[in-house]
Coordinates of C-alpha atoms in Angstrom, one line a residue:
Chain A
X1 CA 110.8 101.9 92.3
X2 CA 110.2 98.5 91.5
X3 CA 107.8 97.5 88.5
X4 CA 107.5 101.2 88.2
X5 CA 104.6 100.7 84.7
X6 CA 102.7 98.4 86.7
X7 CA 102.3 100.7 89.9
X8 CA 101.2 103.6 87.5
X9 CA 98.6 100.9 85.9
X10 CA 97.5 100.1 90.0
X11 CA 97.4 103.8 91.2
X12 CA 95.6 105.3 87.9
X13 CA 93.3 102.2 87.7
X14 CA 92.9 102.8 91.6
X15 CA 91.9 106.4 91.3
X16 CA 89.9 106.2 88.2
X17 CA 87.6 104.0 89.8
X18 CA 87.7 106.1 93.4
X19 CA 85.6 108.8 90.9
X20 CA 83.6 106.3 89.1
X21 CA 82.5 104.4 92.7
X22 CA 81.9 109.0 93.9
X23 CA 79.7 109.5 90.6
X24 CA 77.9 106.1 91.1
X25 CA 76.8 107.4 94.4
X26 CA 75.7 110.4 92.9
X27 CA 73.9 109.0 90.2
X28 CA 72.4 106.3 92.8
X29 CA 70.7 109.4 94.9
X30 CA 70.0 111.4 92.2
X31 CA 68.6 109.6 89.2
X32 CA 67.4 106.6 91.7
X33 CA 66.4 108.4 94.4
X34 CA 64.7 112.2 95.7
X35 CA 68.5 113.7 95.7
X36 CA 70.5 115.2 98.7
X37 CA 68.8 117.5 100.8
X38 CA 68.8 118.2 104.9
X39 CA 64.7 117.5 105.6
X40 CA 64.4 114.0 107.4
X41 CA 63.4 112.8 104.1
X42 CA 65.2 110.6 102.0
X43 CA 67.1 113.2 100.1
X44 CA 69.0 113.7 104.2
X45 CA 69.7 109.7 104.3
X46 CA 71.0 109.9 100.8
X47 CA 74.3 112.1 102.3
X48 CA 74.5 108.8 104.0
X49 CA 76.6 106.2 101.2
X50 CA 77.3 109.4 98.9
X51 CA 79.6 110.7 101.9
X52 CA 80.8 107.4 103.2
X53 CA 81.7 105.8 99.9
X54 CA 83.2 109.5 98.8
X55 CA 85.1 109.8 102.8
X56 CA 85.5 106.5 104.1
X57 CA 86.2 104.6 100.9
X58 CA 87.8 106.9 98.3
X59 CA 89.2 109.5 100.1
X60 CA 90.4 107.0 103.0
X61 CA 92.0 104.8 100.1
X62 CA 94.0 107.4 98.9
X63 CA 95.2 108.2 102.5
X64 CA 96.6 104.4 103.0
X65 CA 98.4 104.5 99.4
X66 CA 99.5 108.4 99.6
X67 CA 103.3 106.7 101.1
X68 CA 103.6 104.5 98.2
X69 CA 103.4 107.7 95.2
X70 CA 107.6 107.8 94.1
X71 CA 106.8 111.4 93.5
X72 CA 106.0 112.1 97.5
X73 CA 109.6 110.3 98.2
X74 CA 111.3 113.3 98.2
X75 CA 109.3 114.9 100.7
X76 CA 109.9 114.6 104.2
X77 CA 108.3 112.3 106.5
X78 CA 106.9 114.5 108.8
X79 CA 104.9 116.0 105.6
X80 CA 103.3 113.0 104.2
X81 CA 102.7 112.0 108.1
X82 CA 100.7 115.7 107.9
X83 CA 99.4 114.5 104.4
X84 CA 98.1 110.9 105.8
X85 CA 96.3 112.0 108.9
X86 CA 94.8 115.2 107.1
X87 CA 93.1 112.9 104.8
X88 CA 91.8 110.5 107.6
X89 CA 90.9 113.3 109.4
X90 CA 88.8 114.9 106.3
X91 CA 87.2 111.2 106.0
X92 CA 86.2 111.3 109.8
X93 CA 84.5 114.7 109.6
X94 CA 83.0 113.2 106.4
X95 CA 82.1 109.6 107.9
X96 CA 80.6 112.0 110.9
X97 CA 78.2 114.2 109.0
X98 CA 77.0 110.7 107.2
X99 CA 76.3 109.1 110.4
X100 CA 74.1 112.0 111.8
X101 CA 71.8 111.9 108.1
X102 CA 71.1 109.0 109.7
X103 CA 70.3 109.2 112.9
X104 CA 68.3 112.1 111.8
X105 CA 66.2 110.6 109.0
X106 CA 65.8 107.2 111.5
X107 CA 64.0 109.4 113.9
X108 CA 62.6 111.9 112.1
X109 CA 60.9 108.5 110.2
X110 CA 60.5 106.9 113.6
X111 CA 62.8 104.2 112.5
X112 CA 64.3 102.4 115.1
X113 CA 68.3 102.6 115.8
X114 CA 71.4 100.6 115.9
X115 CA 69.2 97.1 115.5
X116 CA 71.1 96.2 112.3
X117 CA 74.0 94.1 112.3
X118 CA 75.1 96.8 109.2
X119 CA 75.0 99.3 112.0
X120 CA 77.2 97.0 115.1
X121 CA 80.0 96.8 112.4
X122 CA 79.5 100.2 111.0
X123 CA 80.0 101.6 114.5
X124 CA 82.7 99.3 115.8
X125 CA 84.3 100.3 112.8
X126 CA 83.7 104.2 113.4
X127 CA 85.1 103.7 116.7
X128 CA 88.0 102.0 115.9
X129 CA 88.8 104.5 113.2
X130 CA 88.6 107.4 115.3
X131 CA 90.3 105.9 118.2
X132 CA 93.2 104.6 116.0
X133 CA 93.2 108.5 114.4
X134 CA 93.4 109.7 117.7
X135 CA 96.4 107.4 118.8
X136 CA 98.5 107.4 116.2
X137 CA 98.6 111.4 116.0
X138 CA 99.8 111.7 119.7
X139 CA 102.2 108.3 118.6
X140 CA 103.6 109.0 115.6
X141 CA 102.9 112.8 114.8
X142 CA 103.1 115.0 118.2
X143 CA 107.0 115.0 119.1
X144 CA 105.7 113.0 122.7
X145 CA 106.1 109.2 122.5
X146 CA 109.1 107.1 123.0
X147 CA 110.8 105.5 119.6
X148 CA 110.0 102.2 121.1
X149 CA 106.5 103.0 121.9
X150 CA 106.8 104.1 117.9
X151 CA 108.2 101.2 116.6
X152 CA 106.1 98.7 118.9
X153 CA 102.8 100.4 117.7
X154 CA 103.5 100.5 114.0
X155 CA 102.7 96.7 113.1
X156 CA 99.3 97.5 114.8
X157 CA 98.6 100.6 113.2
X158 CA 99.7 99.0 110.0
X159 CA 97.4 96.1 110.4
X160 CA 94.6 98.1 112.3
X161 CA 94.1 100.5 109.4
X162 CA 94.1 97.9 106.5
X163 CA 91.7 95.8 108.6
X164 CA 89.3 98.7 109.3
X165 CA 89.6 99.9 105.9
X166 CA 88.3 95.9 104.8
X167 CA 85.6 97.0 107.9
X168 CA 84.4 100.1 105.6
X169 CA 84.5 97.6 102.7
X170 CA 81.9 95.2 104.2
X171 CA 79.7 97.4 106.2
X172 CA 79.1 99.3 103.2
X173 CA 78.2 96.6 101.3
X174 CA 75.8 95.2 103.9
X175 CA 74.8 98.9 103.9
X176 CA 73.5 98.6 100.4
X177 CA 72.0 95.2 101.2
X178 CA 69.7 96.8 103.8
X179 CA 68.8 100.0 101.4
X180 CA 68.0 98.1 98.4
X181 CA 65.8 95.5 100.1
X182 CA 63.9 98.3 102.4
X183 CA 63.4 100.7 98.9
X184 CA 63.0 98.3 96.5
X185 CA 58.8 97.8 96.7
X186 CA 57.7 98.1 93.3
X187 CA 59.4 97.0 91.2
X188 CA 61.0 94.9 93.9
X189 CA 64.3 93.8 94.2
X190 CA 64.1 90.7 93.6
X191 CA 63.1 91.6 90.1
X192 CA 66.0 93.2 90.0
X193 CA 65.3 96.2 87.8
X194 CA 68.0 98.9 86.7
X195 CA 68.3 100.6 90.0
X196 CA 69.0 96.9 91.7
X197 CA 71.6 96.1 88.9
X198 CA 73.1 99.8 89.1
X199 CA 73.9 99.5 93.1
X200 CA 74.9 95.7 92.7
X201 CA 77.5 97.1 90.1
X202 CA 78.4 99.6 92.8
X203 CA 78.3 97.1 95.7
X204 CA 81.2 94.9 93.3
X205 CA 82.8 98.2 92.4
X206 CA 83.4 99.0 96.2
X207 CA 84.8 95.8 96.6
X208 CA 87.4 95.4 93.5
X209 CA 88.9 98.9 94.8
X210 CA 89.3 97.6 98.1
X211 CA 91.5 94.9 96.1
X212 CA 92.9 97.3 94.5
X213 CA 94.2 99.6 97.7
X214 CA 95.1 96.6 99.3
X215 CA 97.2 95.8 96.2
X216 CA 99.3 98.5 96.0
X217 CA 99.6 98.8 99.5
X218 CA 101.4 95.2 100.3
X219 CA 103.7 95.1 97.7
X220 CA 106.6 95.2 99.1
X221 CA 108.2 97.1 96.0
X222 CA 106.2 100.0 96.2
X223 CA 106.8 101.0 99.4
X224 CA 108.9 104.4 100.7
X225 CA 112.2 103.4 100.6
X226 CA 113.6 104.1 104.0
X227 CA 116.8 105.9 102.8
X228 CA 114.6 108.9 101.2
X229 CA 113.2 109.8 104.4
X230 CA 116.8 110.8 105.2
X231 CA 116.4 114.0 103.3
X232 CA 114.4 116.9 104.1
X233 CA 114.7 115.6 108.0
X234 CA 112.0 117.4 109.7
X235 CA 111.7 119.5 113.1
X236 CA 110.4 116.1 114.9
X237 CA 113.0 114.3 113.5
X238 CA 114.3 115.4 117.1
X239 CA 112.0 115.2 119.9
X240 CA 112.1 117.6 123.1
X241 CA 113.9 115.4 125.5
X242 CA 116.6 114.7 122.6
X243 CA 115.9 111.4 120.7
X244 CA 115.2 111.4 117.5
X245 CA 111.9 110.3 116.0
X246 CA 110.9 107.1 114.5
X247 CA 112.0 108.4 111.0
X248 CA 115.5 109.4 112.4
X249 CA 115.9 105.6 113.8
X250 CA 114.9 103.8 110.6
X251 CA 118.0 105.7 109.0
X252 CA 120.4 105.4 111.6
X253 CA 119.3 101.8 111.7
X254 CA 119.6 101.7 108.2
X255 CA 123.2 103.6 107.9
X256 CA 124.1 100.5 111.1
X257 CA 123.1 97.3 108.6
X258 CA 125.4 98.5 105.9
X259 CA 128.2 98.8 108.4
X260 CA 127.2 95.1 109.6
X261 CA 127.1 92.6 106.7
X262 CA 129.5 90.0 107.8
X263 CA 128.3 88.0 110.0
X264 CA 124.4 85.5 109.8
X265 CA 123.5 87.3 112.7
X266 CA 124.2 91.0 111.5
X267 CA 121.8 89.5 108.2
X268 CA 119.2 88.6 110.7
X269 CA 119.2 92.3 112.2
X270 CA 119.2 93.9 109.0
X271 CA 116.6 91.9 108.1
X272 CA 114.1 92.9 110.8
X273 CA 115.6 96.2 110.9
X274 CA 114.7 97.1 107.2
X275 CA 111.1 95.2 107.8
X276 CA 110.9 97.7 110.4
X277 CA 111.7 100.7 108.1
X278 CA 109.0 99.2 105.3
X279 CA 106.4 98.7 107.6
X280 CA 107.1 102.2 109.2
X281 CA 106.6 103.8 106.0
X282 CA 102.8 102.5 106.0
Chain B
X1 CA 109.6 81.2 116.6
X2 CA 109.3 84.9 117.8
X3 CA 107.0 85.8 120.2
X4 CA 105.5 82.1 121.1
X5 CA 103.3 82.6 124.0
X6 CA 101.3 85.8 121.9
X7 CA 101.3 83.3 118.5
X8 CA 99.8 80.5 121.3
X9 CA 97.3 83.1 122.4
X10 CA 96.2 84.1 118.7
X11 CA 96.1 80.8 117.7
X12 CA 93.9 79.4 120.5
X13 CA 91.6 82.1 120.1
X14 CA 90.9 82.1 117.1
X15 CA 90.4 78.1 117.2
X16 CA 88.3 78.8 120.4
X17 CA 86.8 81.4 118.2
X18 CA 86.4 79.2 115.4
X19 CA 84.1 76.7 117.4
X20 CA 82.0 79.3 119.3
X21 CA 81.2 80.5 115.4
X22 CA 79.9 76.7 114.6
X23 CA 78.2 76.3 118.0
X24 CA 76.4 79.5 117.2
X25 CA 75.2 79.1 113.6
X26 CA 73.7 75.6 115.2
X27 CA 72.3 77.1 117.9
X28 CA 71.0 79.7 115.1
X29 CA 69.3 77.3 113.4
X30 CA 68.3 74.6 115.7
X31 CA 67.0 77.5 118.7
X32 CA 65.7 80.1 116.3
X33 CA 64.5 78.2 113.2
X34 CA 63.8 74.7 112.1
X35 CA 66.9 73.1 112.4
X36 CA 68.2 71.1 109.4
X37 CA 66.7 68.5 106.8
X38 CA 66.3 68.9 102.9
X39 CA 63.3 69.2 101.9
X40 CA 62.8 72.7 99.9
X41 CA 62.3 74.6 103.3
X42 CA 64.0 76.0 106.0
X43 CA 65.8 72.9 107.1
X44 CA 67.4 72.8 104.0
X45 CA 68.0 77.0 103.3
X46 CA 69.7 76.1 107.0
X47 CA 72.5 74.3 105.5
X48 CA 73.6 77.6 104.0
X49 CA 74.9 79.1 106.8
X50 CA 76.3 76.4 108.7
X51 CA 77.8 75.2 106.0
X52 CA 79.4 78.2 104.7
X53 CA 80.4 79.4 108.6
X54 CA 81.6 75.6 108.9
X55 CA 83.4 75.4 106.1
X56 CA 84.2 78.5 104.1
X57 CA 85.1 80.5 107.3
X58 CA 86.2 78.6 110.2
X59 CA 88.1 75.0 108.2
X60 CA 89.4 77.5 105.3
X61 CA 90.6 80.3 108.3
X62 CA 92.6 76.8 109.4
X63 CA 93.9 76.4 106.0
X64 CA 95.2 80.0 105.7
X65 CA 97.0 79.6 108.9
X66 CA 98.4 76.1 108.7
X67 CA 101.9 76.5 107.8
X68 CA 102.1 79.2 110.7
X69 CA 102.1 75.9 113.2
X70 CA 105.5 75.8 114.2
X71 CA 104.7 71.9 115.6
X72 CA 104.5 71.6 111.6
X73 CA 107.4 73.2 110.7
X74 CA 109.8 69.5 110.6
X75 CA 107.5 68.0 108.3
X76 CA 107.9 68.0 105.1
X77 CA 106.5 71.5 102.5
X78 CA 105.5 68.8 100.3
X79 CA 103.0 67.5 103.3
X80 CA 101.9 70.8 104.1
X81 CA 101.0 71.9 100.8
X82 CA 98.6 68.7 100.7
X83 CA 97.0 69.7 104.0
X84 CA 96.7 73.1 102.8
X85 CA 94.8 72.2 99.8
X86 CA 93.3 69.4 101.6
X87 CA 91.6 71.6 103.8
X88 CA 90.5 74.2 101.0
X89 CA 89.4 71.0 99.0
X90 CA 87.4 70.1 102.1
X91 CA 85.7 73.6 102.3
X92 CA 85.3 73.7 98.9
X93 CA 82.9 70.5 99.0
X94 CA 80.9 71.9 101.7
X95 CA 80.5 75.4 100.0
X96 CA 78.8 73.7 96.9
X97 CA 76.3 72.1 99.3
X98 CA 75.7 75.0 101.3
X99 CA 75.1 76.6 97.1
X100 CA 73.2 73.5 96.5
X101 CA 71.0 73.6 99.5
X102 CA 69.9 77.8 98.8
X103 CA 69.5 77.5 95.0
X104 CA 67.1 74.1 95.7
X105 CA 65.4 76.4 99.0
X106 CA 64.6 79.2 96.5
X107 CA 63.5 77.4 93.7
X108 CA 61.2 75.3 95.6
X109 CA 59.6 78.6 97.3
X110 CA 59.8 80.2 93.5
X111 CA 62.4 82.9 95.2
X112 CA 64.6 84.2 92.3
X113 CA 68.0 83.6 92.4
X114 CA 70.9 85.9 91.9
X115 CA 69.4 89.0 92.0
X116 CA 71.0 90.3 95.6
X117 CA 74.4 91.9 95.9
X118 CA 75.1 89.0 98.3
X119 CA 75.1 86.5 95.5
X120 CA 76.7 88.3 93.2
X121 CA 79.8 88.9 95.4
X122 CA 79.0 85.8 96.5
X123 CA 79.2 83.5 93.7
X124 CA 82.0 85.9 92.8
X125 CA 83.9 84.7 95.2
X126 CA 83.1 81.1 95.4
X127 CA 84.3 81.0 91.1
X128 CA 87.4 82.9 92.0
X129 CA 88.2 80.8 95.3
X130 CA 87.7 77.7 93.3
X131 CA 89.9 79.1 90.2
X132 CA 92.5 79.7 92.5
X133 CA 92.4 76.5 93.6
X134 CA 92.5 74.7 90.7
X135 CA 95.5 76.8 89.4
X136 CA 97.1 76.6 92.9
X137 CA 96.9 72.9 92.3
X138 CA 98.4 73.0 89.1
X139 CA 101.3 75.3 90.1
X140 CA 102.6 74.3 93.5
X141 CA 101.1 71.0 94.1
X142 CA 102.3 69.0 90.8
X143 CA 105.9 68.8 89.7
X144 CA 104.7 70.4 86.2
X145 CA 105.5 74.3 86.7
X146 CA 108.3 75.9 86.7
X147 CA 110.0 77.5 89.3
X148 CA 110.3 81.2 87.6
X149 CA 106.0 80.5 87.2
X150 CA 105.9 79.7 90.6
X151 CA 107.4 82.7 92.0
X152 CA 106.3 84.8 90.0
X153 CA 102.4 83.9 90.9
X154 CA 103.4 83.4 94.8
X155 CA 102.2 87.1 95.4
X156 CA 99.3 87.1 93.9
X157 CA 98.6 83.5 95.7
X158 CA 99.4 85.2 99.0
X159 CA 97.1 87.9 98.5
X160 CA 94.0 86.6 96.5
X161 CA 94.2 84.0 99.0
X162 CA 93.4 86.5 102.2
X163 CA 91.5 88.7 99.8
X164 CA 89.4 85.8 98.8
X165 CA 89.0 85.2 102.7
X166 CA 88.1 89.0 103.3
X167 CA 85.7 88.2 100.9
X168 CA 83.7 85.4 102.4
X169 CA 83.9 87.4 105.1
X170 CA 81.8 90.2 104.0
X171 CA 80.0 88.2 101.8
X172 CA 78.8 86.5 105.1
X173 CA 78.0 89.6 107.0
X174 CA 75.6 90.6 104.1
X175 CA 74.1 87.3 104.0
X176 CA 73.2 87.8 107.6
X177 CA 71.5 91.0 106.9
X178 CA 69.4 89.8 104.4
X179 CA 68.1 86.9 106.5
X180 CA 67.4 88.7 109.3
X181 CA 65.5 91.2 107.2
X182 CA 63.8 88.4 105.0
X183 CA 62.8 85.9 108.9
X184 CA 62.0 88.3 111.3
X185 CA 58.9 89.7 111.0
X186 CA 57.3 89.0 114.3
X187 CA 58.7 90.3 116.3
X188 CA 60.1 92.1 113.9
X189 CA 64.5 92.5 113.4
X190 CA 63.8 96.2 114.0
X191 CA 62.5 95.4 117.6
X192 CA 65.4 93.5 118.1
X193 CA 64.2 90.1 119.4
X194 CA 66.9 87.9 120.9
X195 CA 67.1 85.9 117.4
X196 CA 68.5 89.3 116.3
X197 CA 70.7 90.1 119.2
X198 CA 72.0 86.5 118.9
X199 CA 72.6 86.5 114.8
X200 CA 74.2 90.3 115.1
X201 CA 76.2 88.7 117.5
X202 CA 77.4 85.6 115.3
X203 CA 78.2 88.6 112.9
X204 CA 80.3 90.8 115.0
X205 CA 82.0 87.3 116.0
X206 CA 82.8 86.3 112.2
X207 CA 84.4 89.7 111.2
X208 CA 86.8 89.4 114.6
X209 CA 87.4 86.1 113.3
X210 CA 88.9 87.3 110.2
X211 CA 91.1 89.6 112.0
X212 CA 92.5 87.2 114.4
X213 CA 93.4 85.1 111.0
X214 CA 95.0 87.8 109.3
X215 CA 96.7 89.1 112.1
X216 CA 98.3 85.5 112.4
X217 CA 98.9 84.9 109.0
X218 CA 100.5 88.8 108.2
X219 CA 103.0 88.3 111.3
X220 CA 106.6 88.2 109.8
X221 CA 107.7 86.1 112.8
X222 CA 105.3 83.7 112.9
X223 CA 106.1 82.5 109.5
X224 CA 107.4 78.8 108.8
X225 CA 111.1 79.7 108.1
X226 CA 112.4 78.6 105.2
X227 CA 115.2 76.7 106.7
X228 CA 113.3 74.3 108.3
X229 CA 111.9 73.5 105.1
X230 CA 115.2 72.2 104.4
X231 CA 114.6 69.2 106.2
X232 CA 112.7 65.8 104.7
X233 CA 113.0 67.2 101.4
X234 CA 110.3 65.7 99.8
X235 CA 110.0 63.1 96.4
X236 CA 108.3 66.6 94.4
X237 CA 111.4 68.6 95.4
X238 CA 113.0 67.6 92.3
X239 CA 110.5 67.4 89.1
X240 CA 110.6 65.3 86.5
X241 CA 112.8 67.5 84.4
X242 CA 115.6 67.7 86.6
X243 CA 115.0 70.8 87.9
X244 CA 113.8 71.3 91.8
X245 CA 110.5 72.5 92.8
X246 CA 109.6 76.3 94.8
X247 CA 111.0 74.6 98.2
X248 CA 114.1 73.7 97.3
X249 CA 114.6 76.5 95.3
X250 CA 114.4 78.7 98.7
X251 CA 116.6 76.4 100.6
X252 CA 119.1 76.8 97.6
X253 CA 118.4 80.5 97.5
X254 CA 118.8 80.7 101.2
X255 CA 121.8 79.0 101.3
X256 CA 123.4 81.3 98.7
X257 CA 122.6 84.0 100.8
X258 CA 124.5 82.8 103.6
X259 CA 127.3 83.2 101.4
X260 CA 127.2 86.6 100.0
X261 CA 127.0 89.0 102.8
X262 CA 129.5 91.1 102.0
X263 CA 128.3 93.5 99.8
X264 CA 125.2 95.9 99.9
X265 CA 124.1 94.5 96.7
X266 CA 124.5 90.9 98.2
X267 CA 122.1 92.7 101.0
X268 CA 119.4 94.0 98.7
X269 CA 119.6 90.2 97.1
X270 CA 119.3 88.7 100.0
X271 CA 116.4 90.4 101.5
X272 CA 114.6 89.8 98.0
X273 CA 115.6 85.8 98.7
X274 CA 114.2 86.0 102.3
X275 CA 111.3 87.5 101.1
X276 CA 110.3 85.0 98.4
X277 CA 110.8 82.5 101.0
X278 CA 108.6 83.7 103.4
X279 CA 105.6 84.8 100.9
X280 CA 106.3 81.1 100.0
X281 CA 105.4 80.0 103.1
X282 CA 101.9 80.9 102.9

């Protein structure tokens, strides 16, 4: 791996803060607020940012950068594809128990729903996420689409879960906007006493380790290199009607440009056919 | 250029895009409020968002995809880089008014200022967007830096540059929230009056905005290729010191790799080349 001292700096800075933005949360509901609790009070909307910032920011972080770990390289594919969608699938039941808090507390408080713009994105965004979740397991884990179906998706998913993930990013932060201002009485916000200064600090916390994720996930260096997937090939390497999965074409393809160096168009081949490998290891 | 008639499509929709997001945040505050002036009220908080949408969106979303034009792609880098910065000069003015025009607005009304999460990330991003243009300046503009500096920083360019974007984006979206919350009062943004409807709307319109800019921009094939650059080899492409500046350092680099196909270390030097060249497109 390229600049191997300065991935290690990303990921471990990355991570540390994950658990700092998790125990802000906690200390935001618990020291600032009535705690977590299932009663229509505020201790049942408080599950609300300490399970989307814990599912749908750390934990969904962690499932976009889990390709680019050196240590998962010699894994097979198929495994960190398990690996990936597990974790999105754990942020979805999270993100899904956070949404119904509140609903709940809304109308248990007779507080209108869905009028905020915090909630249009934040459910566009849930939509999306789900939907892309859904897709990309019947694309890219069941042994059932076409390699060029694969290959033809994988820029979208690519750029659909790195734009979503910027979608968490904001709505959360418009998220706090809304809390603050609507708990914030007396002292109010505007005063800005410790708990205003506390969830600010959060707010910009959230947003330096979306940097950070986004970071470590478009450097180019860092990415799975395309010939360790050849290892370890798994059982959907091959699918049932007898071509090989994405993972088996990115090697072949790979195995091809070495073969194919002399000529500028055999370059310009190689070229797309390695971007396709990088992006395909997203 | 790959893919033409889906770049066209893109790029018309988000210019389309672009304009609806300026028509709106007049219509915002011409329809729903009391239009514009400067006078310590409204009129004068009302430059905020149409200046920001104007300028820090919609001309800086322009100057993010600029060298993606591929009716751009004979004239010179040299030009381009000046339109580029041009255009994040000329969001850069209209960004201090829009600041101007809230700070005056809140101290007028006595409304502290700084204390929301929207102007910390705010003002946050407006120091770091104008940092990096300054140093972008500095680096890729003059004939003063070397070429090993200028590479080396064209990554993080690249990516503060969209992240910077991202930024404004979100910052916007909780900028939103809080002036709904703060205006409407009666009726009242939980009933959701059409002023609501229509704002929520401007903010679902924004974030889709960003997405169409990024998915331009992030498109490997819809990058200014680097041997067009070639061409009208501009006055800066050799600096003072003899040496020659980022673009013709590509061409050269380029050229080279014309020449050394023939081994797989030749490829892996290649590929590096090409991608310098297109990150240094951006």
């Amino acid at each position: 791996m390229e600049g191997y001292i300065s991935f290690l700096f990303f990921l471990v800075s990355s991570l540390l803060l994950g658990f700092i933005l998790v125990i802000f949360a906690l200390v935001w509901v618990f020291h600032y607020s009535d705690g977590l609790g299932w009663d229509g009070g505020n201790p049942e909307f408080n599950w609300h940012p300490v399970l989307i910032i814990t599912g749908f920011i750390f934990i969904e972080g962690i499932a976009i950068i889990v390709y680019r770990l050196p240590w998962t390289w010699k894994c097979s594919k198929v495994l960190m594809k398990c690996i990936h969608a597990g974790l999105h699938l754990t942020a979805t039941v999270l993100v899904v128990v956070a949404l119904v808090a509140v609903f709940d507390y809304h109308n248990a408080k007779d507080i209108p729903n869905m009028y905020s713009l915090h909630s249009w994105v934040g459910l566009t965004v849930v939509i999306l996420f789900v939907l892309q979740l859904v897709v990309s397991i019947f694309v890219y884990l069941l042994p059932i689409t076409p390699i060029s179906v694969r290959a033809a998706l994988m820029p979208i998913h690519v750029y659909s879960g790195l734009l979503l993930f910027g979608g968490v990013i904001a709505t959360s932060l418009m998220g706090i906007t809304e809390k603050l201002i609507f708990s914030l009485k007396n002292p109010s916000y505007s005063s800005l006493p410790p708990h205003g200064v506390f969830v600010n600090t959060l707010g910009l916390l959230i947003a330096v380790f979306g940097g950070l994720i986004i970071w470590i996930t478009t450097r180019p260096g860092w990415k799975r290199p395309p010939e360790h997937s050849n290892k370890n090939q798994s059982p959907f390497g091959v699918t049932p009607d007898g071509t090989n999965d994405g993972t088996a074409t990115e090697n072949s393809n790979t195995e091809k440009s070495d073969m194919e160096l002399n000529s500028d168009a055999a370059r310009k081949r190689n070229l797309k056919l390695d971007e396709a490998g990088q992006r395909s290891t997203m």
